[in-house]
Coordinates of C-alpha atoms and ligand atoms in Angstrom, one line a residue:
M1 CA 196.4 3.9 -77.5
N2 CA 199.2 2.5 -79.6
L3 CA 203.0 3.2 -79.6
T4 CA 205.4 3.2 -82.5
I5 CA 208.9 2.4 -81.4
H6 CA 211.9 3.3 -83.6
P7 CA 215.2 1.4 -83.4
A8 CA 217.3 2.8 -80.6
K9 CA 220.8 4.2 -81.1
E10 CA 222.3 4.8 -77.8
L11 CA 220.4 5.2 -74.5
F12 CA 222.1 7.4 -71.9
G13 CA 221.2 8.9 -68.6
T14 CA 220.2 8.6 -65.0
A15 CA 216.6 7.9 -63.9
R16 CA 214.4 6.7 -61.1
V17 CA 211.7 4.2 -61.8
P18 CA 208.4 4.6 -59.9
G19 CA 207.7 3.1 -56.6
D20 CA 207.4 -0.7 -56.1
K21 CA 203.9 -2.0 -56.9
S22 CA 203.9 -4.8 -54.3
I23 CA 205.2 -2.5 -51.5
S24 CA 202.8 0.4 -52.5
H25 CA 199.7 -1.9 -52.2
R26 CA 200.8 -3.2 -48.9
A27 CA 201.7 0.2 -47.5
A28 CA 198.3 1.5 -48.2
M29 CA 196.4 -1.5 -46.9
F30 CA 198.4 -2.0 -43.8
A31 CA 198.6 1.7 -42.9
S32 CA 194.8 1.8 -43.1
L33 CA 194.7 -0.8 -40.3
A34 CA 197.3 0.9 -38.0
E35 CA 196.3 3.3 -35.3
G36 CA 197.5 6.8 -36.2
E37 CA 198.5 8.7 -39.4
S38 CA 200.9 7.0 -41.8
R39 CA 203.0 8.8 -44.4
V40 CA 204.0 7.1 -47.6
R41 CA 206.3 8.7 -50.1
N42 CA 207.1 7.5 -53.7
F43 CA 203.8 5.6 -53.7
L44 CA 203.2 4.1 -57.2
P45 CA 200.3 6.0 -58.8
G46 CA 199.7 3.2 -61.2
G47 CA 196.3 1.7 -62.0
D48 CA 196.7 -1.3 -59.8
C49 CA 197.6 0.6 -56.7
L50 CA 195.0 3.3 -57.3
A51 CA 192.5 0.4 -57.3
T52 CA 193.7 -0.4 -53.8
L53 CA 193.2 3.2 -52.7
G54 CA 189.7 3.1 -54.1
V55 CA 188.9 -0.1 -52.2
L56 CA 190.2 1.3 -49.0
R57 CA 188.2 4.5 -49.4
A58 CA 185.1 2.4 -50.0
L59 CA 185.8 0.8 -46.6
G60 CA 185.7 4.2 -44.9
V61 CA 189.4 5.0 -44.8
T62 CA 190.5 8.7 -45.3
I63 CA 193.5 8.9 -47.6
D64 CA 195.0 12.3 -48.5
Q65 CA 197.1 12.4 -51.6
P66 CA 199.0 15.8 -51.4
S67 CA 200.8 14.7 -54.7
S68 CA 200.3 11.7 -56.9
T69 CA 203.1 9.8 -55.1
E70 CA 202.5 11.0 -51.5
L71 CA 199.9 9.5 -49.2
R72 CA 198.6 10.4 -45.7
I73 CA 196.5 7.6 -44.4
D74 CA 194.4 7.9 -41.3
G75 CA 194.7 4.4 -39.8
V76 CA 191.4 3.2 -38.3
G77 CA 192.8 0.2 -36.5
L78 CA 192.4 -3.5 -37.3
H79 CA 188.6 -3.4 -36.7
G80 CA 187.9 0.1 -38.0
W81 CA 186.9 -0.6 -41.6
Q82 CA 183.2 -0.1 -42.4
E83 CA 180.9 -2.3 -44.4
P84 CA 181.1 -1.1 -48.0
V85 CA 177.8 -0.1 -49.7
A86 CA 178.8 -1.5 -53.1
A87 CA 181.1 -4.1 -54.6
L88 CA 184.8 -3.3 -54.2
D89 CA 186.3 -2.7 -57.6
C90 CA 189.9 -4.2 -57.8
V91 CA 190.0 -3.3 -61.5
N92 CA 192.9 -5.3 -63.0
S93 CA 194.8 -5.9 -59.8
G94 CA 195.3 -9.5 -58.6
T95 CA 197.3 -8.3 -55.6
T96 CA 194.4 -6.0 -54.5
L97 CA 191.8 -8.8 -54.7
R98 CA 193.8 -11.6 -53.2
L99 CA 195.3 -9.6 -50.3
M100 CA 192.1 -7.9 -49.5
A101 CA 190.3 -11.2 -49.4
G102 CA 192.6 -12.3 -46.6
L103 CA 191.9 -9.1 -44.7
L104 CA 188.1 -9.0 -45.3
A105 CA 187.6 -12.7 -44.3
G106 CA 188.1 -11.8 -40.6
Q107 CA 185.9 -8.6 -40.5
S108 CA 182.5 -8.4 -39.0
F109 CA 180.7 -7.4 -42.2
F110 CA 179.8 -8.4 -45.7
S111 CA 181.8 -7.4 -48.8
I112 CA 182.1 -8.3 -52.5
L113 CA 185.5 -8.2 -54.3
D114 CA 185.0 -7.6 -58.1
G115 CA 187.2 -6.5 -61.0
S116 CA 187.7 -6.2 -64.7
S117 CA 187.0 -9.0 -67.2
Q118 CA 190.8 -9.5 -67.1
L119 CA 190.8 -10.1 -63.4
T120 CA 187.7 -12.1 -63.2
R121 CA 189.3 -14.7 -65.4
R122 CA 192.2 -15.3 -63.0
P123 CA 192.3 -18.2 -60.5
M124 CA 190.9 -17.5 -57.0
A125 CA 190.6 -21.0 -55.6
R126 CA 194.2 -20.7 -54.5
I127 CA 193.1 -18.2 -51.8
V128 CA 189.5 -19.3 -51.3
E129 CA 190.5 -22.8 -50.3
P130 CA 193.0 -22.0 -47.5
L131 CA 190.8 -19.1 -46.2
R132 CA 187.8 -21.5 -46.1
Q133 CA 190.0 -23.9 -44.1
M134 CA 190.5 -21.1 -41.6
G135 CA 186.7 -20.8 -41.3
A136 CA 186.0 -18.0 -43.8
T137 CA 182.7 -17.8 -45.6
I138 CA 183.4 -17.0 -49.2
H139 CA 181.2 -17.5 -52.3
G140 CA 182.2 -16.9 -55.8
R141 CA 181.6 -18.0 -59.4
Q142 CA 182.3 -21.7 -60.0
D143 CA 182.2 -22.4 -56.3
G144 CA 184.8 -19.7 -55.6
R145 CA 187.2 -20.5 -58.3
L146 CA 186.6 -17.1 -60.0
A147 CA 185.7 -13.6 -58.8
P148 CA 183.6 -11.8 -58.0
L149 CA 184.0 -13.1 -54.4
A150 CA 181.3 -12.5 -51.8
I151 CA 182.8 -12.6 -48.2
R152 CA 180.7 -12.8 -45.0
G153 CA 183.4 -11.9 -42.5
N154 CA 183.4 -14.1 -39.4
A155 CA 185.7 -15.5 -36.7
L156 CA 188.7 -17.4 -38.1
G157 CA 190.8 -20.2 -36.7
G158 CA 194.5 -21.0 -37.4
I159 CA 195.9 -23.0 -40.2
D160 CA 199.0 -24.9 -41.2
Y161 CA 199.1 -24.7 -45.0
T162 CA 201.6 -25.9 -47.6
L163 CA 201.3 -23.7 -50.7
P164 CA 200.6 -25.8 -53.8
V165 CA 202.2 -23.0 -55.9
A166 CA 204.9 -20.5 -54.9
S167 CA 202.8 -17.4 -54.6
A168 CA 203.4 -14.3 -52.5
Q169 CA 199.8 -13.3 -53.0
V170 CA 198.5 -16.5 -51.5
K171 CA 201.0 -16.5 -48.7
S172 CA 200.0 -12.9 -47.9
A173 CA 196.3 -13.6 -48.0
I174 CA 196.8 -16.3 -45.3
L175 CA 199.2 -14.3 -43.2
L176 CA 196.8 -11.3 -43.3
A177 CA 193.8 -13.5 -42.3
G178 CA 196.1 -14.7 -39.5
L179 CA 195.9 -11.1 -38.0
Y180 CA 192.2 -11.9 -37.3
S181 CA 192.5 -15.6 -36.4
N182 CA 192.3 -17.4 -33.0
G183 CA 195.3 -19.5 -33.8
L184 CA 198.5 -19.3 -35.7
A185 CA 198.4 -19.0 -39.5
I186 CA 201.4 -21.1 -40.7
V187 CA 202.4 -21.0 -44.4
R188 CA 204.9 -23.3 -45.9
E189 CA 206.2 -22.2 -49.3
P190 CA 207.7 -24.5 -51.9
A191 CA 210.2 -21.8 -52.9
P192 CA 210.9 -18.3 -51.4
T193 CA 208.5 -15.6 -52.7
R194 CA 208.6 -11.9 -52.2
D195 CA 208.5 -11.2 -48.4
H196 CA 207.3 -7.6 -48.3
T197 CA 204.2 -8.5 -46.3
E198 CA 206.4 -10.1 -43.6
R199 CA 208.9 -7.2 -43.5
M200 CA 206.2 -4.5 -43.3
L201 CA 204.0 -6.2 -40.7
T202 CA 207.1 -6.8 -38.6
A203 CA 208.1 -3.1 -38.9
M204 CA 204.5 -2.2 -37.7
G205 CA 204.9 -4.3 -34.6
A206 CA 203.0 -7.4 -35.6
Q207 CA 204.2 -10.9 -34.7
V208 CA 205.3 -12.5 -37.9
G209 CA 207.8 -15.3 -37.5
K210 CA 209.9 -16.9 -40.2
L211 CA 212.0 -20.1 -40.1
G212 CA 213.4 -20.9 -43.5
Q213 CA 210.4 -21.3 -45.8
V214 CA 207.9 -21.5 -43.0
I215 CA 206.2 -18.3 -42.0
A216 CA 203.6 -17.7 -39.3
S217 CA 201.4 -14.8 -38.3
E218 CA 199.0 -14.3 -35.3
R219 CA 196.5 -11.8 -33.9
P220 CA 198.6 -8.8 -32.9
R221 CA 198.7 -8.0 -29.1
R222 CA 198.9 -4.3 -29.7
P223 CA 197.6 -2.0 -32.4
L224 CA 199.7 -1.8 -35.6
L225 CA 202.1 1.1 -35.6
P226 CA 201.7 3.7 -38.4
L227 CA 204.2 3.7 -41.3
D228 CA 206.6 6.5 -42.3
L229 CA 208.1 5.1 -45.4
T230 CA 209.6 5.9 -48.8
V231 CA 208.7 3.1 -51.3
P232 CA 211.8 1.8 -53.1
G233 CA 211.9 1.9 -56.9
D234 CA 210.2 -1.2 -58.5
I235 CA 212.8 -3.6 -59.8
S236 CA 210.2 -5.2 -62.0
S237 CA 209.8 -1.8 -63.7
A238 CA 213.6 -1.2 -63.7
A239 CA 213.9 -4.5 -65.6
F240 CA 212.5 -3.0 -68.8
V241 CA 214.7 0.1 -68.7
L242 CA 217.8 -2.1 -67.9
A243 CA 217.0 -4.4 -70.8
A244 CA 216.5 -1.4 -73.2
G245 CA 219.9 -0.1 -72.0
L246 CA 221.6 -3.4 -72.5
L247 CA 220.3 -3.8 -76.1
A248 CA 221.2 -0.3 -77.2
P249 CA 224.7 -0.2 -78.5
G250 CA 227.2 1.6 -76.3
G251 CA 224.8 3.4 -74.0
H252 CA 224.9 3.8 -70.3
I253 CA 222.0 3.9 -67.9
T254 CA 222.0 4.4 -64.1
L255 CA 218.8 3.7 -62.2
E256 CA 218.8 5.1 -58.7
G257 CA 217.0 3.8 -55.7
V258 CA 215.8 0.5 -57.0
G259 CA 214.6 -2.1 -54.4
V260 CA 216.9 -5.1 -54.4
N261 CA 215.1 -7.4 -51.9
P262 CA 216.7 -10.8 -52.5
T263 CA 213.2 -12.3 -53.1
R264 CA 212.9 -10.0 -56.1
T265 CA 216.4 -9.9 -57.7
G266 CA 216.2 -13.0 -59.9
I267 CA 216.3 -10.7 -62.9
L268 CA 219.7 -9.4 -61.8
D269 CA 221.0 -13.0 -61.4
I270 CA 219.6 -13.9 -64.8
L271 CA 221.1 -10.8 -66.5
Q272 CA 224.5 -11.6 -64.9
A273 CA 224.2 -15.2 -66.0
M274 CA 223.6 -13.9 -69.6
G275 CA 226.8 -12.0 -69.4
A276 CA 225.3 -8.5 -69.0
D277 CA 227.5 -5.6 -68.0
L278 CA 225.7 -4.7 -64.8
R279 CA 226.8 -3.0 -61.6
I280 CA 225.1 -2.7 -58.3
E281 CA 226.3 0.3 -56.3
N282 CA 225.4 2.3 -53.2
L283 CA 223.6 -0.6 -51.5
R284 CA 221.7 0.6 -48.4
E285 CA 218.6 -0.2 -46.4
E286 CA 215.5 2.0 -46.4
A287 CA 212.5 1.2 -44.2
G288 CA 213.4 -2.5 -43.9
E289 CA 214.0 -3.0 -47.6
P290 CA 217.4 -3.1 -49.4
V291 CA 217.8 -0.4 -52.1
A292 CA 220.7 0.2 -54.6
D293 CA 221.6 2.0 -57.8
I294 CA 221.9 -0.3 -60.8
I295 CA 224.1 0.6 -63.8
V296 CA 224.1 -1.0 -67.2
T297 CA 226.3 -0.5 -70.3
G298 CA 224.7 -1.1 -73.7
M299 CA 226.1 -4.1 -75.6
G300 CA 224.0 -3.8 -78.8
S301 CA 221.8 -6.4 -80.3
A302 CA 222.0 -8.7 -83.3
S303 CA 219.4 -6.8 -85.2
R304 CA 221.0 -3.4 -84.5
G305 CA 224.3 -4.7 -85.8
D306 CA 222.7 -5.8 -89.1
A307 CA 220.8 -2.5 -89.4
A308 CA 224.0 -0.6 -88.9
S309 CA 225.8 -2.5 -91.6
R310 CA 223.0 -2.0 -94.0
R311 CA 223.3 1.7 -93.5
G312 CA 227.0 1.4 -94.2
G313 CA 227.9 2.1 -90.5
V314 CA 230.3 0.2 -88.4
T315 CA 228.7 -3.2 -87.4
P316 CA 228.8 -3.6 -83.7
P317 CA 230.1 -7.0 -82.5
L318 CA 227.4 -9.6 -81.7
P319 CA 226.2 -9.0 -78.2
P320 CA 228.1 -10.7 -75.5
L321 CA 224.7 -11.7 -74.0
H322 CA 224.3 -15.5 -74.2
G323 CA 221.4 -17.9 -73.6
V324 CA 220.7 -19.4 -70.2
E325 CA 218.6 -22.1 -68.6
I326 CA 216.2 -20.8 -66.0
G327 CA 214.1 -22.9 -63.6
G328 CA 213.5 -23.9 -60.0
D329 CA 213.7 -21.4 -57.2
L330 CA 214.7 -18.7 -59.6
I331 CA 211.3 -18.5 -61.2
P332 CA 209.3 -16.9 -58.3
R333 CA 212.3 -14.5 -57.8
A334 CA 211.8 -13.2 -61.3
I335 CA 208.1 -14.1 -62.0
D336 CA 207.1 -10.7 -63.5
E337 CA 210.2 -10.4 -65.6
F338 CA 209.8 -13.2 -68.1
P339 CA 208.3 -11.2 -71.0
V340 CA 211.4 -9.0 -71.0
I341 CA 213.7 -11.9 -70.4
A342 CA 212.2 -13.5 -73.5
V343 CA 213.0 -10.3 -75.5
L344 CA 216.6 -10.3 -74.2
A345 CA 217.0 -14.0 -75.1
T346 CA 216.0 -13.3 -78.8
Q347 CA 219.2 -11.1 -78.9
A348 CA 221.4 -13.5 -77.0
R349 CA 223.7 -16.0 -78.5
G350 CA 222.5 -19.6 -78.1
R351 CA 219.5 -21.2 -76.5
T352 CA 217.5 -19.9 -73.6
V353 CA 215.2 -22.3 -71.8
V354 CA 212.6 -21.2 -69.2
R355 CA 211.0 -24.1 -67.3
D356 CA 209.0 -24.6 -64.1
A357 CA 207.1 -21.4 -65.0
A358 CA 203.6 -22.6 -65.6
E359 CA 202.4 -19.8 -63.2
L360 CA 203.0 -17.4 -66.2
R361 CA 199.8 -18.8 -67.7
V362 CA 197.7 -17.2 -65.0
K363 CA 199.1 -13.7 -65.0
E364 CA 197.3 -10.7 -66.6
T365 CA 197.4 -12.8 -69.7
D366 CA 198.7 -16.3 -70.4
R367 CA 202.2 -14.9 -70.7
I368 CA 203.6 -18.1 -72.2
A369 CA 201.1 -18.0 -75.1
T370 CA 201.1 -14.2 -75.6
V371 CA 204.9 -13.7 -75.4
V372 CA 205.4 -16.6 -77.8
A373 CA 202.8 -15.3 -80.3
E374 CA 203.9 -11.7 -80.3
L375 CA 207.7 -12.3 -80.4
R376 CA 207.2 -14.8 -83.3
T377 CA 205.4 -12.0 -85.2
L378 CA 208.6 -10.0 -84.8
G379 CA 210.6 -12.9 -86.2
A380 CA 211.9 -14.5 -83.0
R381 CA 212.6 -18.3 -82.9
I382 CA 210.6 -19.2 -79.9
E383 CA 208.8 -22.4 -79.0
E384 CA 206.1 -22.8 -76.4
R385 CA 206.4 -25.4 -73.6
P386 CA 203.7 -26.2 -71.1
D387 CA 205.8 -24.6 -68.3
G388 CA 207.8 -22.1 -70.2
F389 CA 209.5 -21.5 -73.6
V390 CA 212.7 -22.1 -75.6
I391 CA 214.3 -19.4 -77.6
E392 CA 217.1 -19.7 -80.1
G393 CA 219.1 -16.5 -80.6
P394 CA 220.2 -14.2 -81.8
T395 CA 217.6 -13.3 -84.4
E396 CA 217.0 -10.0 -86.2
L397 CA 213.6 -8.7 -85.1
H398 CA 211.7 -7.0 -87.9
S399 CA 209.1 -4.3 -88.2
A400 CA 205.6 -5.5 -87.5
P401 CA 202.4 -4.6 -85.6
V402 CA 202.1 -6.5 -82.3
S403 CA 199.6 -6.4 -79.4
S404 CA 199.9 -6.1 -75.7
H405 CA 196.6 -8.1 -75.2
G406 CA 196.0 -5.5 -72.4
D407 CA 198.9 -6.8 -70.4
H408 CA 201.2 -4.0 -69.1
R409 CA 204.3 -6.1 -68.9
L410 CA 203.8 -7.5 -72.4
A411 CA 203.3 -3.9 -73.7
M412 CA 206.6 -2.8 -72.1
A413 CA 208.5 -5.9 -73.2
L414 CA 207.4 -5.4 -76.8
T415 CA 208.5 -1.8 -76.6
V416 CA 212.0 -3.0 -75.6
A417 CA 211.8 -5.4 -78.5
G418 CA 211.0 -2.5 -80.8
L419 CA 214.1 -0.6 -79.6
A420 CA 216.2 -3.7 -80.6
A421 CA 214.4 -4.3 -83.9
A422 CA 215.7 -3.4 -87.4
G423 CA 212.7 -1.3 -88.2
P424 CA 209.7 0.5 -86.5
V425 CA 207.4 -1.7 -84.4
L426 CA 203.8 -0.8 -83.7
V427 CA 202.6 -1.9 -80.2
E428 CA 198.8 -1.9 -80.0
D429 CA 196.9 -1.3 -76.8
T430 CA 199.5 0.3 -74.6
A431 CA 197.3 2.3 -72.2
C432 CA 197.8 -0.7 -69.8
I433 CA 201.4 0.3 -69.2
A434 CA 200.0 2.8 -66.6
D435 CA 198.9 -0.2 -64.5
S436 CA 202.4 -0.5 -63.1
F437 CA 204.7 2.1 -64.8
P438 CA 203.1 5.4 -65.5
G439 CA 205.7 7.6 -67.3
F440 CA 207.4 4.6 -69.0
E441 CA 207.4 6.1 -72.4
R442 CA 208.5 9.5 -71.1
M443 CA 211.4 7.9 -69.2
L444 CA 212.6 6.0 -72.4
R445 CA 212.4 9.3 -74.4
S446 CA 214.4 11.1 -71.7
L447 CA 217.1 8.4 -72.2
G448 CA 217.2 8.9 -76.0
A449 CA 214.6 6.5 -77.3
E450 CA 212.2 7.6 -80.1
L451 CA 208.6 6.6 -79.5
T452 CA 205.5 8.0 -81.1
E453 CA 202.0 7.8 -79.6
N454 CA 199.0 7.3 -81.8
E455 CA 195.4 7.2 -80.6
Ligands
S3P1 C1 202.7 -10.1 -56.2 C2 203.0 -11.4 -56.3 C3 203.2 -12.1 -57.6 C4 203.5 -11.1 -58.7 C5 202.5 -9.9 -58.7 C6 202.6 -9.2 -57.4 C7 202.5 -9.5 -54.9 O1 202.1 -12.8 -57.9 O2 203.4 -11.8 -60.0 O3 202.8 -9.0 -59.8 O4 202.5 -8.2 -54.8 O5 202.4 -10.3 -53.9 P1 201.8 -14.3 -57.4 O6 201.7 -14.3 -55.9 O7 200.5 -14.7 -58.0 O8 203.0 -15.1 -57.9

């Protein structure tokens, strides 16, 4: 599927983005290990989280889905999963594969974690190494550097592990294996990463301790309590809609019920540093996670201004967005948002530098290479660096065909670029948007964007 995006005029309205992907995965996995029935509302019915449900069902868990966003999960207890009869298909989902590896390492059966050609290219040594140090028996291609991974579950010991990269997936894999280990599983992170695993396990009665950037888990003394939870809106999905709203001249968008866990709000800090007109209201806590409404006012983009003047309209002023330098601890707090940050930077005045972000190279695509290549096709002045990119703005983005490379976040970032461009932009290969944001196109249309789908 392809999408043609027409330059946006104003985007107006109130919307709710789908449930948080990271929290949805964890809710389904952990609920399956509780004793009793869990209820999850606003579950993300995206491809990645559906892969998690498929894996859990293959382990013998009964999951009712009265609607696409509601789950009733019959928890089987920490030792209630059954040996699967076939390889577990994680499709494109790195979170499914890496977190499940931690949980499967301590079971009393054999399992294989497999996935798409996109997933089996991604690095797995980062989880295999610490899990092996805990005593896990894991085999995989290239000595466990790549999936599929074959896991012969067995007794695990404790670990005191300093993460070589700031990764919530690796931290979680170790903490989850810690639920099955005979000693403490201690993880030291180089910078804070999303802490949904710790929050949810604590809410379920597990002993997960945290002291600064040192986190520890252990074998729970009692069964995990079932969940009754409404998943907050995904700030990583909200980022695309907020960016679209900011680049459209004069519009106004309110996103209700967005998760604003401080380990995830790097994007809000970056938008504010760029001078965006952004308000956070109605801050509250739901099921152990902070949630708020986020409101943006459109500032227009350089390319829109030029387009308006060519049509004889009134040229909006250059956007007040300006370039920023982004690095250090901010990177993991905004790790999934860099494709859209790059788009915003093309419309901001001055230079934007992203550094310390080499992790972007091992996401669904090498997001440094793919973002640079595709934005350049649209006319952006963007240079690749080993650990990030440098963008000089503002530049008028022009009409051209671009490709998502099968990467959901690149597909959505290019859609936002299309809204800010001077002419229509064709984004090829957009079915992947449903991996994390089913209904993205519909939501943008409801706010006033013009998008056409072509097979
Ligand atoms: C995730 C952690 C991040 C993020 C991914 C989801 C999670 O990955 O990019 O989209 O749910 O724990 P890393 O742990 O590889 O940084």
